[in-house]
mmCIF file of C-alpha atoms in Angstrom:
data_model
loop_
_atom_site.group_PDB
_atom_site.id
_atom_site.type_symbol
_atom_site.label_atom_id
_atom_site.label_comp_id
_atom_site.label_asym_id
_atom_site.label_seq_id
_atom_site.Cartn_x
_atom_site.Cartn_y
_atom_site.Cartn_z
ATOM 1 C CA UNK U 40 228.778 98.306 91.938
ATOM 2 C CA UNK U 41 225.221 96.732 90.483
ATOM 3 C CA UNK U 42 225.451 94.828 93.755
ATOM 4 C CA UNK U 43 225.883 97.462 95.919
ATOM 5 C CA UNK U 44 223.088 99.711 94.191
ATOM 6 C CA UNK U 45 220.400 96.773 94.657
ATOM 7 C CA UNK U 46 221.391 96.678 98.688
ATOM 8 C CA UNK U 47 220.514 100.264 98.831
ATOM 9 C CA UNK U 48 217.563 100.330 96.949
ATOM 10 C CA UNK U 49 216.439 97.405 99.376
ATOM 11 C CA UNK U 50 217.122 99.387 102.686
ATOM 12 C CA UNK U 51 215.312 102.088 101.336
ATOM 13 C CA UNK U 52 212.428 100.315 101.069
ATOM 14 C CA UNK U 53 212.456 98.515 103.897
ATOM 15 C CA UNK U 54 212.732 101.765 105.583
ATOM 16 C CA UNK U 55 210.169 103.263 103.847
ATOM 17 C CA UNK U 56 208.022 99.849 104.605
ATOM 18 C CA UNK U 57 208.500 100.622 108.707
ATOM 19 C CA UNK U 58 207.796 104.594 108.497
ATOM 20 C CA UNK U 59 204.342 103.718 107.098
ATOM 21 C CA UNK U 60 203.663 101.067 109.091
ATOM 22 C CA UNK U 61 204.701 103.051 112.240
ATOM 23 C CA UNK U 62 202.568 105.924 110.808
ATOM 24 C CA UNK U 63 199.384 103.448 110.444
ATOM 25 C CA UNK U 64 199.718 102.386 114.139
ATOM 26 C CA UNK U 65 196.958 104.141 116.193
ATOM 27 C CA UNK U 66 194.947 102.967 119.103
ATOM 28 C CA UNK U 67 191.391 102.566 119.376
ATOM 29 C CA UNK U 68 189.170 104.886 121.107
ATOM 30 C CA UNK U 69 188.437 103.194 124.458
ATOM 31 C CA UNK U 70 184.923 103.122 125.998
ATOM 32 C CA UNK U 71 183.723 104.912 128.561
ATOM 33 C CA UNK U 72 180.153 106.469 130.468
ATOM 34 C CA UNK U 73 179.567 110.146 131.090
ATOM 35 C CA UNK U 74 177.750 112.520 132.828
ATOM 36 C CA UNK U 75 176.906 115.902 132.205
ATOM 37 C CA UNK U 76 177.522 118.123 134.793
ATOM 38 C CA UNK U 77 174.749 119.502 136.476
ATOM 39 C CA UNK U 78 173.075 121.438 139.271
ATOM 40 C CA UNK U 79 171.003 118.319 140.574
ATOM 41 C CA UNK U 80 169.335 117.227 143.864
ATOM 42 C CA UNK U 81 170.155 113.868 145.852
ATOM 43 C CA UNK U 82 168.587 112.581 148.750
ATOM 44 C CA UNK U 83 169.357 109.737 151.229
ATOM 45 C CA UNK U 84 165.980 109.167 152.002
ATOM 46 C CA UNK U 85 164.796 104.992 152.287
ATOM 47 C CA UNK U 86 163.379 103.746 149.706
ATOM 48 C CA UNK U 87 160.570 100.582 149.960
ATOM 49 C CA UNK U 88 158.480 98.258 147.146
ATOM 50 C CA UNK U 89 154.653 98.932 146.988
ATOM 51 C CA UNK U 90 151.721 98.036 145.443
ATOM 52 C CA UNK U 91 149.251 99.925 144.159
ATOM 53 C CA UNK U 92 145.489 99.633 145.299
ATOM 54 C CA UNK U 93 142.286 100.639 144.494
ATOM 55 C CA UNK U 94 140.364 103.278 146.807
ATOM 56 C CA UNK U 95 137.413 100.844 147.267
ATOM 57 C CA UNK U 96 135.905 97.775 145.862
ATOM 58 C CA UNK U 97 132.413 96.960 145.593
ATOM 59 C CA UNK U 98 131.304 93.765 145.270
ATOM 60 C CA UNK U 99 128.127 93.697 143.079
ATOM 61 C CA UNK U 100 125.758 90.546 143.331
ATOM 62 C CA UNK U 101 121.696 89.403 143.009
ATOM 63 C CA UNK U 102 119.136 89.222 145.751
ATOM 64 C CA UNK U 103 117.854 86.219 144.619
ATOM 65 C CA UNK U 104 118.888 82.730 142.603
ATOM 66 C CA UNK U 105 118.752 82.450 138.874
ATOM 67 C CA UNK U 106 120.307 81.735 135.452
ATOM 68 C CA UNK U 107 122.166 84.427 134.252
ATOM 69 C CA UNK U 108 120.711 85.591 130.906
ATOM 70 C CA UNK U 109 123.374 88.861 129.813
ATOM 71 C CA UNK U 110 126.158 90.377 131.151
ATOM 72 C CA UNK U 111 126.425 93.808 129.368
ATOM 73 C CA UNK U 112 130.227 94.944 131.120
ATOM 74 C CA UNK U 113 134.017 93.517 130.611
ATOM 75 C CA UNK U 114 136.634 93.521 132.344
ATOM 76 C CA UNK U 115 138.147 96.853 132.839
ATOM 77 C CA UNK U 116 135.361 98.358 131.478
ATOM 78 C CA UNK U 117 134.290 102.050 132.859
ATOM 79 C CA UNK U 118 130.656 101.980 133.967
ATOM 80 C CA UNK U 119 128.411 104.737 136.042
ATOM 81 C CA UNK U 120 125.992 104.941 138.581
ATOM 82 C CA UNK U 121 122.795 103.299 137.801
ATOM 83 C CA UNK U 122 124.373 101.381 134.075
ATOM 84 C CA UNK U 123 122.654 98.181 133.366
ATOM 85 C CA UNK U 124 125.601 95.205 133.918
ATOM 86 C CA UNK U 125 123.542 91.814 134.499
ATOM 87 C CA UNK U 126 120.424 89.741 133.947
ATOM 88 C CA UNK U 127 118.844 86.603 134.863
ATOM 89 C CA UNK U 128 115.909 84.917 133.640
ATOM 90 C CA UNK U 129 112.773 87.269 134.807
ATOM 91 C CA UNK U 130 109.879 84.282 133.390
ATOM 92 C CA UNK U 131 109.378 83.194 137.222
ATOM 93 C CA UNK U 132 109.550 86.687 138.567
ATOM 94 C CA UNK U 133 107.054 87.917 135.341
ATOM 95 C CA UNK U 134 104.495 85.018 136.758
ATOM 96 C CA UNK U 135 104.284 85.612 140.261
ATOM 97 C CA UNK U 136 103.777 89.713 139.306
ATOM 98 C CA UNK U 137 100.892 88.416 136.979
ATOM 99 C CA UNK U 138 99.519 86.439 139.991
ATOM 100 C CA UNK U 139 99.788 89.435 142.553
ATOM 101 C CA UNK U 140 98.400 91.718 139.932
ATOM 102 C CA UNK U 141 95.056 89.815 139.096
ATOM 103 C CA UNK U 142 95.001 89.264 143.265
ATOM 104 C CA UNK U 143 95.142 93.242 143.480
ATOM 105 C CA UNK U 144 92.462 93.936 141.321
ATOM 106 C CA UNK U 145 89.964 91.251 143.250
ATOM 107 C CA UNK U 146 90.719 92.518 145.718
ATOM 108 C CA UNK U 147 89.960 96.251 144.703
ATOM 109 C CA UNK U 148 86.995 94.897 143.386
ATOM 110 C CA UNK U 149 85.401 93.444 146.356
ATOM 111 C CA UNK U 150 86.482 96.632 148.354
ATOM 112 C CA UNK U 151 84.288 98.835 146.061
ATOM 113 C CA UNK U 152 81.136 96.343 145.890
ATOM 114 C CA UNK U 153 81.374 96.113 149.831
ATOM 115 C CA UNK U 154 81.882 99.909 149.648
ATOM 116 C CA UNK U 155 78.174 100.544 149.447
ATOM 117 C CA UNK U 156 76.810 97.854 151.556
ATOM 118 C CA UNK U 157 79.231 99.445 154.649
ATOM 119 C CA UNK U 158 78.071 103.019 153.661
ATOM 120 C CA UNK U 159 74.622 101.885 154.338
ATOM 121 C CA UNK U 160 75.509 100.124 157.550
ATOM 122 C CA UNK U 161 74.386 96.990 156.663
ATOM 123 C CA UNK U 162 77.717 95.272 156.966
ATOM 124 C CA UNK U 163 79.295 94.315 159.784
ATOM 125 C CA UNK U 164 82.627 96.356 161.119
ATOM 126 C CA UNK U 165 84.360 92.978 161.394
ATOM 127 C CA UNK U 166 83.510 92.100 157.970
ATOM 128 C CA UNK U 167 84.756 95.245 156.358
ATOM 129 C CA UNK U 168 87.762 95.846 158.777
ATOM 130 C CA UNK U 169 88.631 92.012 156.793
ATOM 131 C CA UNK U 170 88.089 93.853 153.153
ATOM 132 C CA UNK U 171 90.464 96.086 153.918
ATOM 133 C CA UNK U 172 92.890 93.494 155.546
ATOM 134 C CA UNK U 173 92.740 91.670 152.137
ATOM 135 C CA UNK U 174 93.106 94.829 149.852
ATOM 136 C CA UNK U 175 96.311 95.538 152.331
ATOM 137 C CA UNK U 176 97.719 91.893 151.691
ATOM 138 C CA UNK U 177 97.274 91.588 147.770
ATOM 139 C CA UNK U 178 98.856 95.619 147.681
ATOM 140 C CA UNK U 179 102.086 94.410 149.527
ATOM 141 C CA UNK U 180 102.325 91.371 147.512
ATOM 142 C CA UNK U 181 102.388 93.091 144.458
ATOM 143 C CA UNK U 182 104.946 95.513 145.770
ATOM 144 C CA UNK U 183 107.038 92.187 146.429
ATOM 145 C CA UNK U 184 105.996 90.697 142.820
ATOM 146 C CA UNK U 185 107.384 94.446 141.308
ATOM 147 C CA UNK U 186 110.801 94.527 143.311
ATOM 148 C CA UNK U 187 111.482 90.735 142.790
ATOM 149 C CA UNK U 188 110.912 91.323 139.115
ATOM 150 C CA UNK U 189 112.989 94.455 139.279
ATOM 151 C CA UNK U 190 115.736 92.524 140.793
ATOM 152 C CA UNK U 191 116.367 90.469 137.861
ATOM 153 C CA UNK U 192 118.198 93.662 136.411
ATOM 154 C CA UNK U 193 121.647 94.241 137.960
ATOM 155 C CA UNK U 194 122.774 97.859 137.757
ATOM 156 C CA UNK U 195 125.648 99.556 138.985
ATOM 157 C CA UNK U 196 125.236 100.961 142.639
ATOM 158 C CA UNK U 197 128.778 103.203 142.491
ATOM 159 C CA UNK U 198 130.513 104.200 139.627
ATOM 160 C CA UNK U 199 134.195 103.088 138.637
ATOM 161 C CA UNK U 200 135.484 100.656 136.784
ATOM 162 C CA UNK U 201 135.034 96.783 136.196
ATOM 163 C CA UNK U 202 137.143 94.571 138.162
ATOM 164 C CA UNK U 203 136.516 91.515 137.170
ATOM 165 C CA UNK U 204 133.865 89.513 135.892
ATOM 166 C CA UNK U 205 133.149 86.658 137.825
ATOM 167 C CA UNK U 206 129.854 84.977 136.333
ATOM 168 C CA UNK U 207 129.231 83.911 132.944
ATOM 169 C CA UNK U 208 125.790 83.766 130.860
ATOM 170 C CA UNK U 209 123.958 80.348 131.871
ATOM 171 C CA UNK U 210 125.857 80.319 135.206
ATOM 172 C CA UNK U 211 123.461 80.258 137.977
ATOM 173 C CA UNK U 212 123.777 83.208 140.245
ATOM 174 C CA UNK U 213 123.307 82.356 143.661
ATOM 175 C CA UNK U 214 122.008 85.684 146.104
ATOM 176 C CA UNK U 215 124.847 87.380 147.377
ATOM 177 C CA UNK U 216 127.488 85.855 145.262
ATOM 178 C CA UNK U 217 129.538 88.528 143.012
ATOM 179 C CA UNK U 218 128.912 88.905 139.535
ATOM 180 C CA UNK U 219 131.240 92.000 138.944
ATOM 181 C CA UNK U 220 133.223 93.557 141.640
ATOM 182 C CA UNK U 221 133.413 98.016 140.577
ATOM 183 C CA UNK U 222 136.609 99.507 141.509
ATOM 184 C CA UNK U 223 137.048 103.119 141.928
ATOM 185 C CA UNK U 224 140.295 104.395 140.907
ATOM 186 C CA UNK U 225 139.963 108.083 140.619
ATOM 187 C CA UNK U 226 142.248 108.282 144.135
ATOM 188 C CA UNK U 227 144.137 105.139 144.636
ATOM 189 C CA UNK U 228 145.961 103.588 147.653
ATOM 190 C CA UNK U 229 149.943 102.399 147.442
ATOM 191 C CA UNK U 230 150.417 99.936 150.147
ATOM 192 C CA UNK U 231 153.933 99.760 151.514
ATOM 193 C CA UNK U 232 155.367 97.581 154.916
ATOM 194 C CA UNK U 233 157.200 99.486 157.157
ATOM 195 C CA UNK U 234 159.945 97.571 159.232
ATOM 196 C CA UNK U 235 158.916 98.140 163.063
ATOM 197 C CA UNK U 236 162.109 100.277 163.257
ATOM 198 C CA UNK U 237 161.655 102.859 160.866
ATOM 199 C CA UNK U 238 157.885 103.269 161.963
ATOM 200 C CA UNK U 239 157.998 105.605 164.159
ATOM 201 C CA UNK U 240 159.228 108.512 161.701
ATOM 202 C CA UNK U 241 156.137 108.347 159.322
ATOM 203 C CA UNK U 242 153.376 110.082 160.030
ATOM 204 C CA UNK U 243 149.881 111.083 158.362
ATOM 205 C CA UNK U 244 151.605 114.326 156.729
ATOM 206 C CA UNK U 245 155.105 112.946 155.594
ATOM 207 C CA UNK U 246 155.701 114.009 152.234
ATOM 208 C CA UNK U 247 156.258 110.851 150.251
ATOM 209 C CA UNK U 248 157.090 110.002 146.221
ATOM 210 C CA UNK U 249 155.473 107.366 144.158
ATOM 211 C CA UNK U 250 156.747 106.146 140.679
ATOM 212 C CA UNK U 251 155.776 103.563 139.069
ATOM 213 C CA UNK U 252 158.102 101.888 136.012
ATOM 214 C CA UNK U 253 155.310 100.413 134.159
ATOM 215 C CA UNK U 254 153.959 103.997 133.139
ATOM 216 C CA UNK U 255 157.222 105.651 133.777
ATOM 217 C CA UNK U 256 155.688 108.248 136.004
ATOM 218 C CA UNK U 257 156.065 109.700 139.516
ATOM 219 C CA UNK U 258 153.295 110.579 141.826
ATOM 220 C CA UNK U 259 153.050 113.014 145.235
ATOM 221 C CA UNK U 260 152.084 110.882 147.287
ATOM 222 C CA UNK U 261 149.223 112.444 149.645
ATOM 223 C CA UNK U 262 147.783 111.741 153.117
ATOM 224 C CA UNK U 263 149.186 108.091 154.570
ATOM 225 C CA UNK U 264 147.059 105.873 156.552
ATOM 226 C CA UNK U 265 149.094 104.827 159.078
ATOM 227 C CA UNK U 266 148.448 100.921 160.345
ATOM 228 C CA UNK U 267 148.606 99.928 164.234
ATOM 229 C CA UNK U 268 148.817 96.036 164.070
ATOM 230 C CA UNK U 269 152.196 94.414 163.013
ATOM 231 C CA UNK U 270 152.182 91.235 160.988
ATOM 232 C CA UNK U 271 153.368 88.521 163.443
ATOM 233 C CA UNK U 272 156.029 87.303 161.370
ATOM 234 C CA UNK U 273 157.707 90.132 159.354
ATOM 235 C CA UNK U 274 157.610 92.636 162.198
ATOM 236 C CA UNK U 275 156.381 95.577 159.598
ATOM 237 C CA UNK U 276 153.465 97.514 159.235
ATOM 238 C CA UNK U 277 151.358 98.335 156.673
ATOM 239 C CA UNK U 278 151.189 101.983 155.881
ATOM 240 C CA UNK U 279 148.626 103.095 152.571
ATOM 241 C CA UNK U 280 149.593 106.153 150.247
ATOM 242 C CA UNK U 281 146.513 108.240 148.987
ATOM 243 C CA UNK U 282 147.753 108.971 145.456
ATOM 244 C CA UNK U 283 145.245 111.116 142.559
ATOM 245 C CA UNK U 284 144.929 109.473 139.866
ATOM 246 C CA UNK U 285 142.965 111.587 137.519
ATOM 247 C CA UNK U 286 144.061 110.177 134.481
ATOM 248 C CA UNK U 287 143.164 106.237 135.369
ATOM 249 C CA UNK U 288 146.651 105.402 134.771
ATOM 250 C CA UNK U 289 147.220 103.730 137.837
ATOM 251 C CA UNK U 290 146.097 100.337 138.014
ATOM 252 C CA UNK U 291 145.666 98.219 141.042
ATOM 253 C CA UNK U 292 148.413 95.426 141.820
ATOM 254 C CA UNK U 293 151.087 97.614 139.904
ATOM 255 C CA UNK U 294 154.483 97.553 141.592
ATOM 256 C CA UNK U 295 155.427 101.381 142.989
ATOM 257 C CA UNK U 296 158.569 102.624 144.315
ATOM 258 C CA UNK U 297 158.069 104.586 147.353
ATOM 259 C CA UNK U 298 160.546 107.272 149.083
ATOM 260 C CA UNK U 299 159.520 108.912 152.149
ATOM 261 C CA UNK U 300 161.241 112.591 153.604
ATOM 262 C CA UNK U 301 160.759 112.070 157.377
ATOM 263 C CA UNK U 302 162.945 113.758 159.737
ATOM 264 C CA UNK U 303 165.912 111.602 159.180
ATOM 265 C CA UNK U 304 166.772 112.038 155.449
ATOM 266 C CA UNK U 305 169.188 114.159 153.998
ATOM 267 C CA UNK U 306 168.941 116.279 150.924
ATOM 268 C CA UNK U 307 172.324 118.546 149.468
ATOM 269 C CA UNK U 308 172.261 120.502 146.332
ATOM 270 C CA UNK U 309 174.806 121.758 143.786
ATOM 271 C CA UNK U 310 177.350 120.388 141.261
ATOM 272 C CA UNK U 311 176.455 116.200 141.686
ATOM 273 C CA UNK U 312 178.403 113.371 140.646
ATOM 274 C CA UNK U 313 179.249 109.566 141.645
ATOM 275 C CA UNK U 314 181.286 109.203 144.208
ATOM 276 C CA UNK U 315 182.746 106.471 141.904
ATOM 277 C CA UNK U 316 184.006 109.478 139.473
ATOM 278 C CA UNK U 317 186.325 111.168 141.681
ATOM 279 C CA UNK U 318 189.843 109.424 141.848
ATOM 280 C CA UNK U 319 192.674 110.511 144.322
ATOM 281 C CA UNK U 320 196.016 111.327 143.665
ATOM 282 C CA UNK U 321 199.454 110.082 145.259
ATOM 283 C CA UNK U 322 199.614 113.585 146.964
ATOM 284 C CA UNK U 323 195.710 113.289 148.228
ATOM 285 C CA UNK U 324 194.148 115.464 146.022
ATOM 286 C CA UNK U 325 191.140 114.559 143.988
ATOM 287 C CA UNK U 326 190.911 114.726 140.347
ATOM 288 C CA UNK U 327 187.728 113.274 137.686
ATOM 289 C CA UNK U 328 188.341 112.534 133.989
ATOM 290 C CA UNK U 329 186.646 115.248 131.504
ATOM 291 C CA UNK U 330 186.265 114.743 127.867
ATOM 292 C CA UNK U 331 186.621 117.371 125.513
ATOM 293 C CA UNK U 332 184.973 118.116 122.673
ATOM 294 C CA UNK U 333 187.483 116.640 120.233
ATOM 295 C CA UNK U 334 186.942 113.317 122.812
ATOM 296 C CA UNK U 335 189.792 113.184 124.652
ATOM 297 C CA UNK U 336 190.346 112.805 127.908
ATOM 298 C CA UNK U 337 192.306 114.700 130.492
ATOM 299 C CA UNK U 338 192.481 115.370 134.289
ATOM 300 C CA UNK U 339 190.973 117.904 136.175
ATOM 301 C CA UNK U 340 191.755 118.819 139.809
ATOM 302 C CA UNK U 341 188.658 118.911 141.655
ATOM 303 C CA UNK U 342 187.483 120.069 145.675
ATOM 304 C CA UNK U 343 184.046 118.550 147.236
ATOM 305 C CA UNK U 344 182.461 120.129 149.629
ATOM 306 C CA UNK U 345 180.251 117.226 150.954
ATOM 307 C CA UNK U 346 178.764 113.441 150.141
ATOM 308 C CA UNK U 347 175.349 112.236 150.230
ATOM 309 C CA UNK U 348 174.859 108.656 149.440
ATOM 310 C CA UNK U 349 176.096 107.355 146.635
ATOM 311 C CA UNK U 350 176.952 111.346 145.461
ATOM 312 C CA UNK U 351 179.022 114.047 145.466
ATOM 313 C CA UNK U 352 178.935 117.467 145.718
ATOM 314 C CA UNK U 353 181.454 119.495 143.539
ATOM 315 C CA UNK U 354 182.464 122.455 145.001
ATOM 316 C CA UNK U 355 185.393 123.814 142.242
ATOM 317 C CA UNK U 356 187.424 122.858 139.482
ATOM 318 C CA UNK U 357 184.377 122.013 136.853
ATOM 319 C CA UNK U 358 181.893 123.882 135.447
ATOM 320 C CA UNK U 359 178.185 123.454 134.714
ATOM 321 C CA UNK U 360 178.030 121.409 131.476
ATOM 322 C CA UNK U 361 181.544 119.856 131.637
ATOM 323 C CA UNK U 362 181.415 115.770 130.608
ATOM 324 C CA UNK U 363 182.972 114.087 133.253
ATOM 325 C CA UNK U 364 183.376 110.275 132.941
ATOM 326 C CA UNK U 365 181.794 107.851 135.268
ATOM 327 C CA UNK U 366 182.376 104.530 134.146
ATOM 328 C CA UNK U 367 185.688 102.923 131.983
ATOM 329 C CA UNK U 368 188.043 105.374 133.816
ATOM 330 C CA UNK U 369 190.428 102.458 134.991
ATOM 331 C CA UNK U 370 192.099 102.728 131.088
ATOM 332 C CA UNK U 371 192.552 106.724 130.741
ATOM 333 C CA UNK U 372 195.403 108.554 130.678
ATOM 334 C CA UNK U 373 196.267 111.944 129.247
ATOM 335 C CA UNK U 374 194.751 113.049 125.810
ATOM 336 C CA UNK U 375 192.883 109.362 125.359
ATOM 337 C CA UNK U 376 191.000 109.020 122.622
ATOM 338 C CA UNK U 377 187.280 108.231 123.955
ATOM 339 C CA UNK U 378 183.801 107.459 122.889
ATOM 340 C CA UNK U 379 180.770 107.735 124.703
#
């Protein structure tokens, strides 16, 4: 009797053991992407890498040789019209204006002692025509003395921002070489190839978009400058964007990418998804997983009523704000627990 008591007591258990066990046993919510759905806008239009340039550079340099003594401007540095940027050492140029002035004023005063003497008529024509030759000669050279002096200050002819800096205090500059090259940015230019084939649709008016990932923004793109001369070994031509650029936030050599609407691209509206969302059925019809709010997952029977791309159009069977899953399908089945 004891023994058959103790038996019992041990199935009981041991069922009791499996019914919680059984009743711990749940699966784990699987993973999965989604998308909300809504009215959105697709196009098939090509889409090419460009760079962004500036609207013009101006290279900035002496007239004339010497040891650079300041360079007031940095790199990147916003300057305007007229703004002091460079200076070489003036103690030559300061000399030879000393020289031309004390030549001006001898020769000033000769003209007025010989003044009198030729109002009299007792000098020769020849002799005062000379005078005046010599007064003439010492006034230019002092207006050469002044500008050569005046050319030891660089200033800004344009105004726009500093490029780069490309002579250092104690350098010599030599005439013509670039100390600082001015950049204006206020419209800038995104230069894009063009593959001989697709050249022919773009034209100075084709509506174009610009965005750029390193500020995260997007740009209308404006008038395009066409080019006419292929490069001989890529076949493509070089076509420049005119993009504003009021707030200076476009910098030249950053990477843009460019979409143009010519006459071939596509654009559909309306209820957008993946075409990677929609799944068929055995029977042919087309269903996409939704996810309810209490994260599970079920079917729903869906129409489309045309594809663009890599997208969809939904014409019935969801509605606007619906979460329909577009990755991690492959593991769904009815009422799956999901997170997103």
């Amino acid at each position: 009797m004891k023994r058959d008591i103790i038996i019992a007591l041990a199935c009981c258990l041991l069922a009791v053991g499996c019914s919680e066990k059984k009743g711990n046993t749940t699966k784990n919510p699987i993973k999965v992407k989604t998308q909300l759905l809504s009215p959105g806008f697709v196009d098939n239009a090509q889409t090419y890498v460009g760079i962004v340039e500036e609207r013009e550079a101006t290279a900035v340099s002496f007239t004339s040789m010497g040891v650079v003594k300041r360079v007031l401007v940095s790199d990147g540095q916003a300057v305007g019209r007229g703004q002091l940027i460079a200076e070489i050492d003036d103690t030559q140029a300061r000399n030879v204006l000393s020289g031309a002035e004390a030549q001006m004023t001898q020769a000033n005063d000769a003209l007025q002692r010989y003044q009198m003497l030729h109002d009299n008529g007792s000098l020769p024509e020849v002799q005062w025509v000379e005078i005046q030759s010599k007064v003439a000669q010492a006034k230019s050279q002092l207006e050469v003395a002044r500008k050569n002096l005046a050319d030891c200050r660089l200033t800004a002819p344009v105004s726009g921002i500093i490029g780069r800096k490309q002579v250092g205090v104690g350098e010599t500059a030599m005439p013509s070489q670039a100390v600082v090259s001015i950049l204006d940015i206020s419209t800038v230019k995104v230069k894009v190839a063009i593959p001989e084939a697709e050249i022919g649709s773009i034209n100075a008016n084709t509506p174009s978009a610009v965005k750029v990932e390193a500020i995260d923004r997007e740009y209308q793109g404006g008038r395009i400058e066409k080019g006419v001369q292929a490069d001989a070994l890529t076949h493509t031509y070089d076509v420049r964007i005119n993009v504003i650029n009021s707030e200076r936030k476009l910098l030249p050599g950053m990477v843009a990418s460019v979409k143009f609407m010519t006459d071939g691209s596509q654009a559909i509206s309306g209820r957008m998804l993946p075409v990677t969302a929609v799944q068929k059925k055995a029977d042919g019809s087309l269903f996409v997983w939704t996810v309810d709010g209490d994260s599970t997952a079920h079917r729903a029977t869906v129409t489309i009523s045309g594809t663009t791309g890599n997208y969809v159009s939904i014409s019935s069977g969801l509605n606007i704000g619906q979460r329909v899953v577009t990755e991690g399908y492959q593991k769904l089945s009815e009422n799956t627990k999901v997170v997103f």
